[in-house]
Every structure is written in structure tokens, then in C-alpha cells.
Amino acid sequence: KRHGLDLNLNNIPTDDPATYELLGRGETAGVFQVEGTGMRRYLMQMKPKELANVIAMVALFRPGPMEFIPSYIKRMHGEEPVTYRHPAMEPIFKETFGIPIYQEQIMRAAVELGGYTLSESDELRKVIAKKQKEKLEKHREKFIHGAQERGIPADVAEAIFADWEEFARYGFNKSHAADYGIIAVQTAYLKTHYPVEYMTALLSASKNETEKVAFYVADCRSMGIEVLPPDINSSGYDFTIEDRPGRPAAIRFGMGAVKNVGQGPVDMILEARKEGPFADLND
């Protein structure tokens, strides 16, 4: 409303360099999925450059796969060599610097290296995820046979399949991580380019959680945004933006975020205020 812009979930950019700089600085309070201290620390080490980096971080930041994050970051920055069991794997695993992170990568590799059909590759994904021993053995033979027919030596195919069995502990669904990653980057974009609007909306959405309100108010102050106290003549129910001539815009504390003040009393105050500001406490 303040900028005359119509932003929606389909047109918020995910390729904006300033957004990735904000993520790389760890200024992620209020950014979806990445505001925890551990995630912030890794993002500051990673200095993400594109959406794929954030999606990978969402998939890796879980017990188990977390051990791969330092390696991913080193490979991303060229501090550790990226290796593949076979050159045919490079197109599939290049975006994650040779580290198998997503279930979809295994499925594509089974099709391209082992001659699987798409439905067979999905069955392989399930068997690996559920560690079904007997079925795993059948798939091992099938994959090694198919790979040999495509010129991949048996010992290399065996090693690739062994990697995939280990993958069961940490494999993640890329489409799921992508959904989270896109919202993370979109919220970071809004915080980067419309910080006053974003923090006002964030505070309003969190108004019933006192600790979160305190956390986001502190973040506003660190960003140089003033949060003005509740005011009987200025506050709405939610947090609002106050434009001040000759000074930066501030956020006015919402009366709905004051403890033990419900919607009813605030509605009455706002209704009475239509006749003009309150003159004093008795008024």
C-alpha cells in the first residue's frame, strides 16, 4: 500500500543479490525456516548466492545430514575437491557439489546410469528409505547389471549403490525442501527491500507471543527502525507504520499486543477516537 506495489507469491523475486547478502550476513530474524542460531551460523559461513544453496541448506539442516554441511560449504567455495564415482554422475549431482542430498537425484541416477524406468526408480527410492534388505539386494543386482550394460564397471556400480544405502539416513525430498527454500528467500526479499513493512506485519502476526514480540522489537532496533510505545491516540489493534515528516518511518506498537488487552476494548477505543483524540485520562 505504501509503495503502490502488488506483490504476491508468484512475483516476489528469488534471484535478487541483495537478498542473498542479507542471508549471508545472518540477519535472518523473522525469515521463514532460517532464523535459528545454528542455521544462521551456517548461512554466514555459506554466503548463499542462489536459491539452490538455500534449498540444500534446508534439506541438510537436520540430525544426520548436518555432518555434510561443512563439506558442502567448502566445495561451494572451492576449498575442497568435488569428486564423482563416475563422470555420468556429474550432471545429476553437480548442483550439490557431488554430495547426494535429494531422493530425486538417486531416482534420476537410477534411470540414467542403471536403465531404470521412472516407476522403478520410485520403487528404489522407497526401498532405500525403508531399508528393506531383501528388496535392496534385488535392486543392487538390477542396478549393477544395468550400469554394466551402459559401460560402467561393476566395482564402480557396486560403490555407487553402497553410497545410496548409506543415503537412507539422510536423503530428503527435494520438492519439499524447495517449497521451504522459496518461502525463506521470498521472506528474506521482503525483509531486505521493505524492512519497515515486513517487520510491522511480522510483529502483528506474532502479537500474542510476548517473547517473539520482544525478539522482533530488538531486531527492529538493530536495523535502525524505531518502535514507538503503545499510544491511546496513535495505536491501532495491530502494529502500524508511522510516517514522520523529515524522519525515518517508525513502527507503532499495537494495542492488541499489550498483555491482557482484548479486541473488544480496543475496538471501543478506536470507535471513540473517530470523534477526535482523547484529551486526558478521564476523557
C-alpha positions in Angstrom: 0.0 0.0 0.0 2.8 2.5 0.9 4.8 1.8 -2.3 1.9 1.2 -4.7 3.1 -2.4 -5.3 1.2 -5.6 -5.8 3.5 -8.3 -4.5 2.2 -11.9 -4.4 3.7 -15.4 -4.0 4.2 -15.6 -7.8 6.1 -12.4 -8.4 8.4 -12.0 -5.4 11.9 -12.4 -6.9 14.1 -15.3 -5.8 17.2 -14.2 -7.7 17.9 -10.8 -6.0 21.6 -10.5 -5.0 20.8 -8.2 -2.0 18.5 -10.8 -0.6 21.4 -13.4 -0.5 23.7 -10.8 1.0 21.2 -10.4 3.9 21.1 -14.2 4.4 24.9 -14.4 4.3 25.1 -11.7 7.0 22.8 -13.9 9.2 20.2 -11.1 9.5 17.5 -13.7 9.5 15.2 -12.9 12.4 11.7 -13.4 11.1 12.8 -15.1 7.9 11.0 -18.4 7.4 12.8 -21.5 8.3 16.3 -19.9 8.8 16.1 -17.8 11.9 17.5 -20.3 14.4 21.1 -19.8 15.7 22.5 -22.9 14.1 21.0 -22.2 10.7 22.2 -18.6 10.9 25.8 -19.7 11.7 25.9 -22.0 8.7 24.3 -19.4 6.4 27.0 -16.9 7.4 29.7 -19.5 6.6 28.0 -20.4 3.3 27.2 -16.9 1.9 24.5 -18.3 -0.3 24.4 -17.0 -3.9 21.3 -18.6 -5.3 18.1 -20.4 -4.4 19.7 -23.9 -4.9 22.1 -23.1 -1.9 19.2 -22.3 0.4 17.2 -25.3 -0.7 20.2 -27.6 0.0 20.7 -25.9 3.5 17.0 -26.6 4.3 17.5 -30.3 3.3 20.8 -30.7 5.2 19.9 -28.9 8.4 18.6 -32.0 10.2 20.1 -34.5 12.6 22.3 -36.8 10.5 22.8 -34.9 7.3 24.2 -31.9 9.2 27.6 -33.5 9.1 27.7 -32.8 5.4 27.1 -29.1 5.7 30.8 -28.1 6.3 31.8 -30.2 3.2 29.1 -28.7 1.1 30.2 -25.2 2.1 33.9 -26.0 1.4 33.1 -27.4 -2.0 30.9 -24.5 -2.9 33.8 -22.1 -2.1 36.4 -24.3 -4.0 38.2 -25.3 -0.8 37.6 -29.0 -1.2 37.7 -31.0 -4.5 34.3 -32.1 -5.9 34.5 -35.8 -7.0 32.2 -38.3 -8.7 32.3 -42.1 -8.7 31.7 -41.9 -12.4 31.6 -39.0 -14.9 28.0 -39.8 -15.8 27.0 -38.7 -12.3 28.3 -35.2 -12.7 25.2 -33.7 -14.5 22.9 -35.1 -11.7 25.0 -34.2 -8.6 26.7 -31.1 -9.9 24.3 -28.7 -8.2 25.0 -30.2 -4.8 28.8 -30.4 -5.4 28.9 -34.1 -5.7 27.1 -34.7 -2.4 23.9 -36.8 -2.8 21.2 -34.8 -0.9 17.9 -35.4 -2.6 15.9 -38.5 -3.2 15.1 -37.2 -6.7 18.9 -37.3 -7.5 19.0 -41.0 -6.7 15.9 -41.6 -8.9 17.4 -39.8 -11.9 20.8 -41.6 -11.4 19.0 -45.0 -11.4 17.3 -44.1 -14.7 20.4 -42.7 -16.4 23.1 -45.0 -15.1 21.1 -48.2 -14.4 18.5 -48.1 -17.1 15.5 -48.0 -14.6 12.1 -46.8 -15.7 10.7 -43.8 -13.7 8.3 -46.1 -11.7 11.1 -48.5 -10.9 13.3 -45.6 -9.7 10.5 -44.5 -7.4 10.3 -48.1 -6.0 14.1 -47.9 -5.4 13.6 -44.7 -3.5 11.1 -46.3 -1.2 13.2 -49.5 -0.7 16.3 -47.3 0.2 14.2 -45.1 2.5 12.7 -48.1 4.3 15.9 -50.2 4.3 14.1 -53.3 3.0 17.0 -55.7 3.0 15.7 -58.4 0.6 14.4 -55.9 -1.9 17.7 -53.9 -1.6 19.6 -57.0 -2.8 17.4 -57.4 -5.8 17.9 -53.7 -6.7 21.6 -53.9 -6.2 21.8 -56.7 -8.8 19.5 -54.9 -11.1 21.4 -51.6 -10.9 24.9 -53.2 -11.3 23.7 -55.2 -14.3 22.0 -52.1 -15.9 25.1 -50.0 -15.2 27.4 -52.5 -16.8 25.3 -52.5 -19.9 26.0 -48.8 -20.0 29.7 -49.2 -19.8 30.1 -48.6 -16.0 32.5 -51.1 -14.4 30.9 -53.5 -11.8 33.1 -52.3 -8.9 32.2 -48.7 -9.6 28.4 -49.5 -9.8 28.8 -51.5 -6.5 30.4 -48.5 -4.8 27.7 -46.1 -6.1 24.9 -48.4 -4.8 26.7 -48.7 -1.4 26.7 -44.9 -1.2 23.0 -44.9 -1.8 22.3 -47.4 1.0 24.1 -45.0 3.4 22.0 -42.2 1.9 18.9 -43.7 3.6 19.9 -42.0 6.8 19.7 -38.5 5.4 18.0 -38.5 2.0 15.4 -35.7 1.6 12.7 -34.9 -0.8 13.9 -32.0 -3.0 10.4 -30.8 -3.9 9.6 -30.4 -0.1 12.9 -28.6 0.6 12.3 -26.3 -2.4 8.9 -25.3 -1.1 10.5 -24.2 2.2 13.6 -22.7 0.4 11.4 -20.5 -1.8 9.4 -19.1 1.1 12.7 -18.5 3.0 14.1 -16.5 0.1 10.8 -14.6 -0.5 10.5 -13.6 3.1 14.2 -12.5 3.1 13.5 -10.4 0.0 10.7 -8.6 1.8 12.8 -8.0 4.8 15.7 -6.7 2.6 13.7 -4.3 0.5 10.6 -3.4 2.6 12.0 -3.8 6.2 9.5 -1.4 7.9 6.5 -3.1 6.2 7.8 -6.6 6.8 8.7 -6.1 10.5 5.3 -4.4 11.1 3.5 -7.4 9.6 5.7 -9.8 11.5 5.1 -8.1 14.8 1.3 -8.1 14.1 1.4 -11.8 13.3 3.3 -12.5 16.5 1.4 -10.1 18.8 0.1 -12.9 21.1 3.6 -14.3 21.8 5.3 -11.9 24.2 8.8 -13.4 23.7 8.6 -13.2 19.9 7.4 -9.5 20.1 10.4 -8.7 22.3 12.8 -10.5 20.0 11.5 -8.8 16.8 11.4 -5.3 18.5 15.1 -5.8 19.4 15.8 -6.8 15.8 14.0 -3.7 14.6 16.2 -1.5 16.8 19.4 -3.3 15.5 18.1 -2.5 11.9 17.7 1.2 12.9 13.9 1.1 12.9 12.3 2.8 15.9 9.4 1.0 17.6 7.3 3.6 19.4 5.4 2.6 22.6 1.6 2.0 22.6 -0.3 5.2 22.5 -4.0 5.6 23.1 -4.3 8.3 20.4 -2.0 6.6 17.8 -2.0 2.8 18.1 -4.3 0.5 16.2 -5.1 -3.1 17.2 -2.2 -4.3 15.2 1.3 -2.8 14.8 1.2 0.1 12.3 3.7 2.2 10.3 4.0 5.8 11.3 5.4 8.1 8.6 7.1 11.1 10.2 8.0 14.2 8.2 11.8 14.6 8.0 12.5 11.5 9.9 12.6 7.7 9.1 9.3 5.8 9.3 8.7 4.1 12.7 6.6 1.2 13.9 3.9 2.0 16.4 3.2 -0.7 19.0 -0.3 -2.3 18.6 -2.7 -2.2 21.5 -3.6 -5.8 20.7 -0.1 -6.8 21.7 -0.4 -5.3 25.2 -0.9 -8.2 27.7 -4.5 -8.8 28.8 -6.0 -6.3 26.4 -8.5 -8.0 24.1 -10.0 -7.0 20.8 -13.3 -5.7 22.4 -11.8 -2.8 24.4 -9.5 -1.8 21.5 -12.5 -1.6 19.1 -14.3 0.7 21.6 -11.2 2.9 21.9 -10.9 3.1 18.1 -14.6 3.9 17.7 -14.5 6.7 20.3 -11.3 8.1 18.7 -13.3 8.8 15.5 -14.6 11.9 17.3 -11.1 13.2 17.9 -8.1 12.3 20.1 -8.5 11.8 23.9 -7.6 14.9 25.9 -6.7 13.2 29.2 -7.1 10.1 31.3 -10.7 11.0 32.4 -11.7 11.6 28.8 
